C-alpha cells in the first residue's frame, strides 16, 4: 500500500449537511481537520432535499414538546425519547448558526415562512428558495468551507477505517487518482474519524438519492466493528415523480410540502387515496401514506397514483415549488392544469450506526452523524424534515465530542492493514432484488432470495466503483438480516407474512459483523439507548 503522508486530528468522511457542519465546527475548535469525499463537496444528497428543516421557532405558538410528540408518533414506538428531546431542543440554536453561516430561508428575517409536512400537527417546516432548501444549505456550508480554507480531499474513496492493535481508530485507507495516472491506494493517519456519508437509497432500483448513496458509511462502520441498529427501516417517500414505466436510478422528488399546501392524492380512477386511512389524511406520517399508495396501486393495477395540486395555480406553483414545477414541465405535465403522476421510491435510512447524542459510536475514535447514524431520533419511521435538523445538530455535537475526547485520549498506534478482498455483488442484481423483495411489503421467502443475491464472491478493490459495490453489497446484506429478523410490521417495515405490530418487538434490532465478516443480528437493544 502506498503511504500517503497527512496526519490530522479528525477526518470527516462525507460533505453533506452533517459532514460540513462537523468539519466547520471542528476547525473552530482548533482541530486539524480534513473533509474527505468520493466526489466533490457539492455533490451529495443534501442539495436535493426539498421540503425543509423542521424546527420550533420562538413566538410561533408551537413547542418543542409538540414536535417531540409528533416525532414519537411517526417513529411507531421505536424512538429513543431522550435523544428525540435532546436533538429537537437544540434545533433553534443550530438553525441560527446556519443562518449566521449565510443560509437564507424564505420569509423576512423577523418571521420565516413555515409549512407542514406529513406527521406534523403544526406549521414548523422552514424552507429556502421555495422547495430548494437542501441546495441553499449546501451552498452556504460549502461556501463557508471553501472560503475558510478547510482542507478538502475530493475524489477520494474511503475503503476502510483503520484501527491500531488496541482497536482504536488510527486512519483511513483511501483510493484516489493521486498522480493523475490511475487509481492508487493511500493511508490518511488520523486520531478520529467522523462518518457523515449519508444513506443507502441506491440499494434500490428507484430512489430519490444521488448515485453515491451506496451505504458506504454503514459498511465502513460495520467493518470497523461498530454496532448498527434499526436497519430494516428504509423509508420510501410517497410522492416521487413517476417519469414512466421501468425508470431506474434517482428520480425527482415531489415534496410533501405540496400536500402541506393542500394538494390531494387520488388514484388513477380519481378516488381519494387517503380518505379514512388516518386522521391526518394526506398529511399522515410518511410510512402510512406510502403504504396506502402502494396498496391502492395494487388494487387498481397501476404503477402510480396522482397528486392534484391544480388548486395552487401556476403562479404559486412556480414561486413556491420551482423545483417540482420544473421537473413536471420537463415531463410534459403542467401541474397547474393536470395532476402529477407519483409513486413511492426509496428515500431515507432511518437506522444506521448506533451513536449516543454526541455522535460517539461503539468503536473508540469513530463517530457518526446525519443519515448514516442511528441516534434514536427516527425510530421506525422518520418524521418529515427532521433529518436536516439532525444533521445540523449532530454534526456540531460530534465535532465537540471529538475535541473533548482527543483532549484526554492517547494517540493511536500504527494502523493495522485492512483486509484486501471482500464480497462484491453485481450492483444491478442487488438493486433489482432489493426493490422486488425488500421494499414496501416484504416476506420471508423474498428476503431470503434477496439475501442470496447479496452473498457474493470475494474480490480485490481496484477502483472506486469496486469500493462502492462492496459497500452496497454489505449494506444490503445488513438491511436484509435485520428485515428477516423482525417478524412483525412496524413503521417503514411492512411484512406481508407478519402484517401486525407485535408488542414484544418494541425494541431495536442490532446488527454487527461476525468473525467471517457477515452481518448477524446481535442482542436486542431496548428502546431508550445504546445497549
Ligand atoms: C420532502 O420534501 O418531501 C422531503 C423532506 C424529507 O425527506 O424530510
Coordinates of C-alpha atoms and ligand atoms in Angstrom, one line a residue:
X1 CA 0.0 0.0 0.0
X2 CA 1.3 3.5 -0.9
X3 CA 1.8 5.5 2.2
X4 CA 0.3 8.9 1.9
X5 CA 1.5 11.4 4.5
X6 CA -1.1 13.6 6.0
X7 CA -1.7 13.4 9.7
X8 CA -4.8 15.1 11.2
X9 CA -6.9 15.0 14.4
X10 CA -10.1 14.4 12.6
X11 CA -11.1 13.1 9.2
X12 CA -14.7 13.8 8.3
X13 CA -16.0 11.4 5.6
X14 CA -18.8 12.9 3.6
X15 CA -19.7 16.5 2.8
X16 CA -23.4 16.8 3.2
X17 CA -25.1 18.9 5.9
X18 CA -23.8 16.8 8.9
X19 CA -20.2 16.5 7.5
X20 CA -19.7 20.1 6.6
X21 CA -21.2 21.3 9.8
X22 CA -18.9 18.9 11.7
X23 CA -15.8 19.9 9.8
X24 CA -16.5 23.7 10.3
X25 CA -17.2 23.2 14.0
X26 CA -14.1 21.1 14.4
X27 CA -11.9 23.8 12.7
X28 CA -13.5 26.4 15.0
X29 CA -12.4 24.3 18.0
X30 CA -8.9 24.2 16.8
X31 CA -8.7 20.6 15.5
X32 CA -6.6 19.8 12.4
X33 CA -9.5 18.5 10.3
X34 CA -9.8 17.3 6.7
X35 CA -13.1 16.6 4.9
X36 CA -13.0 13.6 2.5
X37 CA -15.5 12.9 -0.3
X38 CA -15.5 10.5 -3.1
X39 CA -17.0 13.1 -5.4
X40 CA -17.0 16.9 -4.8
X41 CA -18.2 18.9 -1.8
X42 CA -21.3 20.0 -3.6
X43 CA -22.3 16.6 -5.0
X44 CA -24.1 15.0 -2.0
X45 CA -27.7 14.2 -1.2
X46 CA -28.2 17.4 0.8
X47 CA -28.7 19.6 -2.2
X48 CA -31.7 17.6 -3.4
X49 CA -33.6 18.0 -0.1
X50 CA -36.7 20.0 -0.9
X51 CA -39.2 20.4 1.9
X52 CA -37.2 22.0 4.6
X53 CA -36.0 22.0 8.2
X54 CA -38.5 21.1 11.0
X55 CA -37.7 23.4 13.9
X56 CA -39.7 25.1 16.6
X57 CA -39.1 28.9 16.3
X58 CA -39.8 31.2 19.2
X59 CA -43.1 33.2 19.1
X60 CA -44.8 30.8 16.7
X61 CA -47.2 29.2 19.3
X62 CA -45.5 25.9 18.7
X63 CA -43.5 24.0 21.3
X64 CA -40.6 21.5 21.4
X65 CA -42.9 19.2 23.3
X66 CA -45.4 19.2 20.4
X67 CA -42.5 18.5 18.0
X68 CA -41.3 15.7 20.2
X69 CA -44.9 14.2 20.3
X70 CA -45.2 14.2 16.5
X71 CA -41.7 12.7 16.2
X72 CA -42.6 9.9 18.6
X73 CA -45.9 9.2 16.9
X74 CA -44.2 9.0 13.5
X75 CA -41.5 6.7 14.9
X76 CA -44.0 4.0 15.7
X77 CA -42.7 3.1 19.2
X78 CA -39.0 2.8 18.4
X79 CA -37.7 6.4 19.0
X80 CA -35.3 7.0 21.9
X81 CA -37.2 9.7 23.7
X82 CA -34.1 11.1 25.4
X83 CA -32.4 11.5 22.1
X84 CA -35.5 13.0 20.4
X85 CA -35.9 15.6 23.1
X86 CA -32.1 16.5 23.1
X87 CA -31.9 16.9 19.3
X88 CA -35.1 18.8 18.8
X89 CA -34.5 21.2 21.7
X90 CA -31.1 22.0 20.1
X91 CA -32.8 22.9 16.8
X92 CA -33.4 26.6 17.0
X93 CA -29.7 27.3 18.0
X94 CA -28.5 25.1 15.2
X95 CA -30.6 27.0 12.7
X96 CA -29.3 30.3 14.0
X97 CA -25.7 29.1 13.4
X98 CA -26.6 28.0 9.9
X99 CA -28.1 31.4 9.2
X100 CA -25.0 33.1 10.6
X101 CA -23.0 31.0 8.1
X102 CA -25.0 32.5 5.3
X103 CA -28.1 30.3 4.7
X104 CA -31.1 32.4 3.7
X105 CA -34.6 31.0 4.4
X106 CA -37.9 32.2 2.9
X107 CA -39.7 34.9 4.7
X108 CA -38.5 38.0 6.4
X109 CA -35.6 38.0 8.9
X110 CA -38.0 38.5 11.7
X111 CA -40.6 35.9 10.6
X112 CA -39.7 32.9 8.5
X113 CA -42.3 31.2 6.4
X114 CA -43.4 27.9 7.8
X115 CA -45.2 24.9 6.2
X116 CA -46.5 21.5 7.2
X117 CA -45.4 18.0 6.0
X118 CA -46.5 14.5 6.8
X119 CA -46.9 13.7 10.5
X120 CA -46.6 17.4 11.7
X121 CA -49.5 18.8 13.5
X122 CA -48.1 22.3 13.4
X123 CA -46.6 24.6 10.8
X124 CA -42.9 24.3 11.7
X125 CA -41.0 23.4 8.5
X126 CA -38.9 26.3 7.3
X127 CA -37.7 26.3 3.7
X128 CA -35.4 28.1 1.3
X129 CA -35.9 29.2 -2.4
X130 CA -39.4 27.6 -2.3
X131 CA -38.6 23.9 -2.5
X132 CA -34.8 24.1 -2.8
X133 CA -33.9 24.0 0.9
X134 CA -31.1 21.5 0.7
X135 CA -29.4 23.4 -2.2
X136 CA -29.4 26.6 -0.1
X137 CA -27.9 24.8 2.9
X138 CA -25.3 23.1 0.8
X139 CA -24.5 26.5 -0.9
X140 CA -24.0 28.2 2.5
X141 CA -21.9 25.4 4.1
X142 CA -19.8 24.7 1.0
X143 CA -19.2 28.4 0.7
X144 CA -18.1 28.6 4.3
X145 CA -15.9 25.5 3.8
X146 CA -14.2 26.6 0.7
X147 CA -13.9 30.3 1.9
X148 CA -12.5 29.1 5.3
X149 CA -9.7 27.2 3.5
X150 CA -10.8 23.9 5.2
X151 CA -8.6 21.1 3.8
X152 CA -10.7 19.0 1.4
X153 CA -9.8 15.7 -0.2
X154 CA -12.2 15.4 -3.1
X155 CA -12.3 12.4 -5.4
X156 CA -11.0 10.0 -2.7
X157 CA -12.9 6.8 -1.8
X158 CA -12.5 5.5 1.7
X159 CA -12.1 1.7 1.6
X160 CA -11.6 1.1 5.3
X161 CA -11.5 2.8 8.7
X162 CA -8.1 1.6 10.0
X163 CA -7.5 0.7 13.7
X164 CA -4.5 0.1 15.8
X165 CA -3.8 -3.1 17.7
X166 CA -6.0 -1.9 20.6
X167 CA -9.0 -1.4 18.4
X168 CA -8.8 2.4 18.4
X169 CA -9.3 4.3 15.2
X170 CA -5.9 5.2 13.6
X171 CA -6.5 6.1 10.0
X172 CA -8.4 5.8 6.7
X173 CA -7.5 3.6 3.7
X174 CA -8.2 5.6 0.6
X175 CA -8.4 5.0 -3.2
X176 CA -7.5 8.0 -5.3
X177 CA -6.0 9.1 -8.6
X178 CA -3.1 10.8 -6.8
X179 CA -0.8 11.3 -9.7
X180 CA -3.4 11.6 -12.5
X181 CA -2.4 8.3 -13.9
X182 CA -4.8 5.7 -12.4
X183 CA -6.2 4.6 -9.1
X184 CA -3.8 4.0 -6.2
X185 CA -4.1 3.2 -2.5
X186 CA -3.2 5.6 0.3
X187 CA -3.4 6.0 4.0
X188 CA -4.5 9.0 6.0
X189 CA -3.4 9.0 9.6
X190 CA -6.0 10.4 11.9
X191 CA -6.9 10.2 15.6
X192 CA -10.6 10.3 14.9
X193 CA -13.0 9.6 12.0
X194 CA -16.5 11.0 11.7
X195 CA -18.7 9.2 9.2
X196 CA -21.2 11.6 7.6
X197 CA -21.7 9.6 4.4
X198 CA -25.5 9.8 4.0
X199 CA -27.7 6.9 3.2
X200 CA -28.3 3.9 1.0
X201 CA -31.0 4.7 -1.4
X202 CA -29.0 3.3 -4.3
X203 CA -29.5 -0.2 -2.8
X204 CA -32.8 0.1 -4.7
X205 CA -33.6 0.3 -8.4
X206 CA -35.6 3.6 -7.9
X207 CA -34.7 6.2 -5.4
X208 CA -34.6 9.9 -4.7
X209 CA -30.9 9.6 -3.7
X210 CA -27.8 10.6 -5.7
X211 CA -25.8 7.8 -7.4
X212 CA -23.3 8.0 -4.5
X213 CA -25.8 7.0 -1.8
X214 CA -24.5 3.4 -1.7
X215 CA -24.3 2.7 2.0
X216 CA -20.6 3.4 2.3
X217 CA -20.6 4.7 5.8
X218 CA -22.7 1.8 7.1
X219 CA -20.3 -0.7 5.6
X220 CA -17.2 1.1 6.8
X221 CA -18.6 1.2 10.4
X222 CA -19.6 -2.5 10.3
X223 CA -16.2 -3.5 9.1
X224 CA -14.6 -1.4 11.8
X225 CA -16.6 -3.4 14.4
X226 CA -19.3 -0.8 15.2
X227 CA -22.8 -1.7 16.2
X228 CA -25.7 -0.7 13.9
X229 CA -29.5 -0.7 14.5
X230 CA -32.9 -0.2 13.0
X231 CA -31.5 -1.0 9.5
X232 CA -34.8 -2.7 8.4
X233 CA -36.5 0.8 8.4
X234 CA -35.8 2.1 5.0
X235 CA -38.2 4.9 4.4
X236 CA -39.9 5.2 1.0
X237 CA -41.0 8.7 0.0
X238 CA -44.7 8.5 -1.0
X239 CA -44.6 11.0 -3.8
X240 CA -41.7 10.7 -6.3
X241 CA -42.4 11.9 -9.8
X242 CA -43.3 8.9 -12.0
X243 CA -41.4 9.5 -15.1
X244 CA -42.5 6.3 -16.9
X245 CA -42.6 2.5 -16.6
X246 CA -39.3 0.9 -15.8
X247 CA -37.4 4.0 -14.9
X248 CA -34.2 3.5 -12.8
X249 CA -31.9 5.5 -10.6
X250 CA -32.5 8.9 -9.0
X251 CA -36.0 10.3 -9.6
X252 CA -37.3 13.8 -8.9
X253 CA -38.9 14.3 -5.6
X254 CA -42.3 15.9 -5.3
X255 CA -42.1 17.4 -1.8
X256 CA -44.6 16.6 0.9
X257 CA -44.9 20.4 1.4
X258 CA -47.2 20.4 -1.6
X259 CA -49.6 18.3 0.4
X260 CA -48.9 20.7 3.3
X261 CA -50.4 23.4 0.9
X262 CA -53.5 21.3 0.2
X263 CA -52.7 19.0 -2.7
X264 CA -54.6 15.7 -2.6
X265 CA -53.7 12.1 -3.5
X266 CA -56.1 10.4 -6.0
X267 CA -55.9 7.0 -7.5
X268 CA -56.0 6.5 -11.3
X269 CA -59.8 6.5 -11.3
X270 CA -59.9 9.8 -9.4
X271 CA -60.8 8.4 -6.0
X272 CA -59.0 9.9 -2.9
X273 CA -56.3 7.6 -1.6
X274 CA -56.1 8.8 2.0
X275 CA -59.8 9.2 3.0
X276 CA -60.5 7.1 6.1
X277 CA -56.9 5.8 6.3
X278 CA -55.5 8.2 9.0
X279 CA -56.8 11.2 11.0
X280 CA -54.2 13.4 9.3
X281 CA -55.4 12.3 5.8
X282 CA -52.8 13.2 3.1
X283 CA -50.5 14.5 5.8
X284 CA -50.3 11.3 7.7
X285 CA -46.8 10.1 8.6
X286 CA -44.8 9.0 5.6
X287 CA -44.9 5.3 6.1
X288 CA -48.7 5.3 6.3
X289 CA -49.1 7.3 3.1
X290 CA -46.5 5.3 1.2
X291 CA -48.2 2.0 2.3
X292 CA -51.7 3.3 1.3
X293 CA -50.4 4.4 -2.1
X294 CA -48.7 1.0 -2.7
X295 CA -51.9 -0.8 -1.7
X296 CA -54.1 1.4 -4.0
X297 CA -51.7 0.9 -6.9
X298 CA -52.0 -2.9 -6.4
X299 CA -55.8 -2.7 -6.2
X300 CA -56.0 -0.6 -9.4
X301 CA -53.3 -2.5 -11.2
X302 CA -51.2 0.7 -11.9
X303 CA -47.7 1.8 -11.2
X304 CA -48.6 5.3 -10.0
X305 CA -51.2 7.5 -8.4
X306 CA -52.0 11.2 -8.9
X307 CA -51.2 14.2 -6.8
X308 CA -53.6 17.0 -7.6
X309 CA -52.1 20.5 -6.9
X310 CA -54.0 22.4 -9.5
X311 CA -55.8 24.5 -6.8
X312 CA -52.4 26.3 -6.2
X313 CA -52.4 27.8 -9.7
X314 CA -49.4 28.4 -11.9
X315 CA -48.0 31.5 -10.2
X316 CA -47.9 29.9 -6.7
X317 CA -46.5 26.6 -8.1
X318 CA -43.7 28.5 -9.9
X319 CA -42.8 30.6 -6.9
X320 CA -43.3 28.2 -4.0
X321 CA -42.3 24.9 -5.7
X322 CA -40.0 25.9 -8.6
X323 CA -38.0 22.6 -8.5
X324 CA -41.2 20.4 -8.7
X325 CA -42.7 22.7 -11.2
X326 CA -39.7 22.5 -13.5
X327 CA -39.5 18.7 -13.2
X328 CA -43.1 18.3 -14.1
X329 CA -42.9 20.6 -17.0
X330 CA -39.8 18.7 -18.3
X331 CA -42.0 15.6 -18.2
X332 CA -44.8 17.4 -20.1
X333 CA -47.1 17.7 -17.2
X334 CA -48.3 21.2 -16.2
X335 CA -49.1 20.9 -12.5
X336 CA -51.4 23.9 -12.6
X337 CA -53.6 22.1 -15.1
X338 CA -53.2 18.4 -14.5
X339 CA -52.5 16.1 -11.6
X340 CA -48.9 15.0 -11.1
X341 CA -48.1 11.2 -11.6
X342 CA -46.3 10.0 -8.5
X343 CA -45.2 6.7 -6.9
X344 CA -43.2 5.8 -3.7
X345 CA -39.4 5.3 -4.0
X346 CA -36.6 4.6 -1.6
X347 CA -35.7 7.8 0.2
X348 CA -34.1 7.6 3.7
X349 CA -32.3 5.2 6.0
X350 CA -34.0 5.6 9.4
X351 CA -31.5 3.3 11.2
X352 CA -27.7 3.2 10.9
X353 CA -24.6 3.3 13.0
X354 CA -25.5 3.4 16.7
X355 CA -24.4 6.6 18.4
X356 CA -25.1 8.4 21.6
X357 CA -26.4 12.0 21.4
X358 CA -22.8 13.2 20.9
X359 CA -22.2 11.1 17.9
X360 CA -19.9 8.5 19.6
X361 CA -20.2 5.0 18.2
X362 CA -19.3 1.8 20.0
X363 CA -15.7 2.0 18.5
X364 CA -13.2 4.3 20.2
X365 CA -12.3 7.1 17.9
X366 CA -15.2 6.5 15.5
X367 CA -18.1 9.0 15.3
X368 CA -21.1 9.2 13.0
X369 CA -23.7 12.0 12.3
X370 CA -26.5 12.5 9.8
X371 CA -28.3 9.9 7.9
X372 CA -25.6 7.2 8.4
X373 CA -26.1 7.4 12.2
X374 CA -28.8 5.9 14.4
X375 CA -29.3 8.3 17.2
X376 CA -32.8 7.1 18.1
X377 CA -34.4 10.2 16.7
X378 CA -36.3 8.5 13.8
X379 CA -37.3 5.1 15.3
X380 CA -39.2 3.0 12.8
X381 CA -40.2 6.0 10.6
X382 CA -38.6 9.4 10.3
X383 CA -40.8 12.4 10.7
X384 CA -40.5 14.6 7.6
X385 CA -37.8 17.3 7.6
X386 CA -36.3 16.1 10.9
X387 CA -33.2 15.0 9.1
X388 CA -31.6 18.3 8.0
X389 CA -32.2 19.4 11.6
X390 CA -30.5 16.3 12.9
X391 CA -27.5 16.8 10.6
X392 CA -27.0 20.4 11.8
X393 CA -27.3 19.5 15.5
X394 CA -25.4 16.2 15.5
X395 CA -22.7 17.4 13.1
X396 CA -21.7 20.1 15.6
X397 CA -22.1 17.9 18.6
X398 CA -20.0 15.1 17.2
X399 CA -17.2 17.6 16.4
X400 CA -17.4 18.8 20.0
X401 CA -17.3 15.3 21.3
X402 CA -14.2 14.6 19.2
X403 CA -12.5 17.7 20.6
X404 CA -13.3 16.7 24.2
X405 CA -12.2 13.1 23.7
X406 CA -8.9 13.9 22.0
X407 CA -8.0 16.2 24.8
X408 CA -7.9 13.2 27.2
X409 CA -7.1 10.2 24.9
X410 CA -3.9 8.6 23.9
X411 CA -2.5 8.8 20.4
X412 CA -3.4 5.6 18.4
X413 CA -0.6 3.2 17.4
X414 CA 0.2 2.4 13.8
X415 CA -2.8 1.4 11.7
X416 CA -3.2 -2.3 11.0
X417 CA -3.5 -3.1 7.3
X418 CA -7.1 -3.7 6.0
X419 CA -8.4 -6.9 4.6
X420 CA -7.8 -6.6 0.9
X421 CA -10.6 -8.8 -0.5
X422 CA -14.2 -8.6 0.2
X423 CA -17.6 -9.7 -1.2
X424 CA -18.8 -7.6 -4.2
X425 CA -22.1 -8.5 -5.9
X426 CA -23.3 -7.0 -9.2
X427 CA -25.0 -3.7 -8.4
X428 CA -27.8 -4.2 -10.9
X429 CA -28.7 -7.6 -9.4
X430 CA -28.7 -6.1 -5.8
X431 CA -30.9 -3.2 -6.8
X432 CA -33.4 -5.3 -8.6
X433 CA -33.7 -7.9 -5.8
X434 CA -33.9 -5.2 -3.1
X435 CA -36.7 -3.5 -5.0
X436 CA -38.5 -6.8 -5.6
X437 CA -38.2 -8.2 -2.1
X438 CA -37.1 -5.5 0.5
X439 CA -39.4 -2.6 -0.4
X440 CA -42.9 -1.8 0.9
X441 CA -44.3 -5.3 1.5
X442 CA -41.7 -8.0 2.4
X443 CA -41.9 -11.7 3.3
X444 CA -39.5 -14.4 4.5
X445 CA -39.1 -16.1 1.1
X446 CA -38.4 -12.8 -0.7
X447 CA -36.0 -11.6 1.9
X448 CA -34.2 -15.0 1.7
X449 CA -34.0 -14.7 -2.1
X450 CA -32.5 -11.1 -1.8
X451 CA -30.0 -12.3 0.8
X452 CA -28.8 -15.0 -1.6
X453 CA -28.1 -12.3 -4.2
X454 CA -26.2 -10.2 -1.7
X455 CA -24.0 -13.3 -0.8
X456 CA -21.1 -12.6 -3.2
X457 CA -17.6 -13.8 -4.1
X458 CA -14.5 -12.1 -2.7
X459 CA -12.7 -9.5 -4.9
X460 CA -9.8 -7.1 -4.5
X461 CA -10.9 -3.5 -4.7
X462 CA -9.2 -1.7 -7.6
X463 CA -11.4 1.2 -8.4
X464 CA -13.9 3.5 -6.6
X465 CA -16.7 1.6 -8.3
X466 CA -15.4 -1.7 -6.7
X467 CA -15.3 0.1 -3.3
X468 CA -18.9 1.4 -3.8
X469 CA -20.2 -2.0 -4.9
X470 CA -18.5 -3.7 -1.9
X471 CA -20.2 -1.2 0.4
X472 CA -23.5 -1.6 -1.3
X473 CA -23.3 -5.4 -1.1
X474 CA -22.6 -5.4 2.7
X475 CA -25.2 -2.7 3.4
X476 CA -27.8 -4.8 1.5
X477 CA -26.9 -7.9 3.5
X478 CA -27.1 -6.0 6.7
X479 CA -30.6 -4.5 5.9
X480 CA -31.8 -7.9 4.9
X481 CA -30.5 -9.6 8.1
X482 CA -32.5 -7.0 10.2
X483 CA -35.6 -7.2 8.0
X484 CA -35.6 -11.0 8.1
X485 CA -35.4 -11.0 11.9
X486 CA -38.2 -8.5 12.5
X487 CA -41.3 -10.8 12.2
X488 CA -43.9 -8.0 12.6
X489 CA -44.9 -4.9 10.7
X490 CA -43.9 -1.5 12.2
X491 CA -43.2 1.9 10.6
X492 CA -41.4 1.6 7.3
X493 CA -41.0 -2.2 7.8
X494 CA -44.1 -3.8 6.3
X495 CA -44.1 -7.6 6.3
X496 CA -46.9 -9.3 4.3
X497 CA -46.4 -12.5 6.2
X498 CA -46.5 -10.7 9.6
X499 CA -48.9 -7.8 9.0
X500 CA -49.5 -7.0 12.7
X501 CA -47.4 -4.9 15.1
X502 CA -46.3 -7.0 18.0
X503 CA -45.6 -5.5 21.4
X504 CA -42.7 -7.9 22.0
X505 CA -40.9 -6.3 19.0
X506 CA -40.9 -2.9 20.6
X507 CA -37.1 -2.9 20.6
X508 CA -34.4 -2.2 18.2
X509 CA -32.6 -4.9 16.3
X510 CA -28.8 -4.5 16.3
X511 CA -26.5 -5.9 13.6
X512 CA -22.8 -6.4 13.7
X513 CA -20.3 -8.5 11.6
X514 CA -19.4 -12.0 12.7
X515 CA -15.8 -13.3 12.5
X516 CA -16.3 -14.2 8.9
X517 CA -17.4 -10.7 8.0
X518 CA -21.1 -11.5 7.6
X519 CA -23.8 -9.3 9.1
X520 CA -25.6 -11.0 12.0
X521 CA -28.3 -9.9 14.3
X522 CA -26.8 -9.2 17.8
X523 CA -28.6 -8.9 21.0
X524 CA -31.8 -7.0 21.1
X525 CA -31.5 -3.4 22.2
X526 CA -34.2 -1.9 24.4
X527 CA -35.7 1.3 23.3
X528 CA -34.0 4.1 25.1
X529 CA -30.4 3.9 24.3
X530 CA -27.3 2.1 23.3
X531 CA -27.1 -1.4 24.9
Ligands
LIG1 C1 -39.9 16.3 1.2 O1 -39.7 17.5 0.9 O2 -41.0 15.8 1.0 C2 -38.8 15.5 1.7 C3 -38.4 16.0 3.1 C4 -37.8 15.0 3.9 O3 -37.4 13.9 3.4 O4 -37.6 15.2 5.1

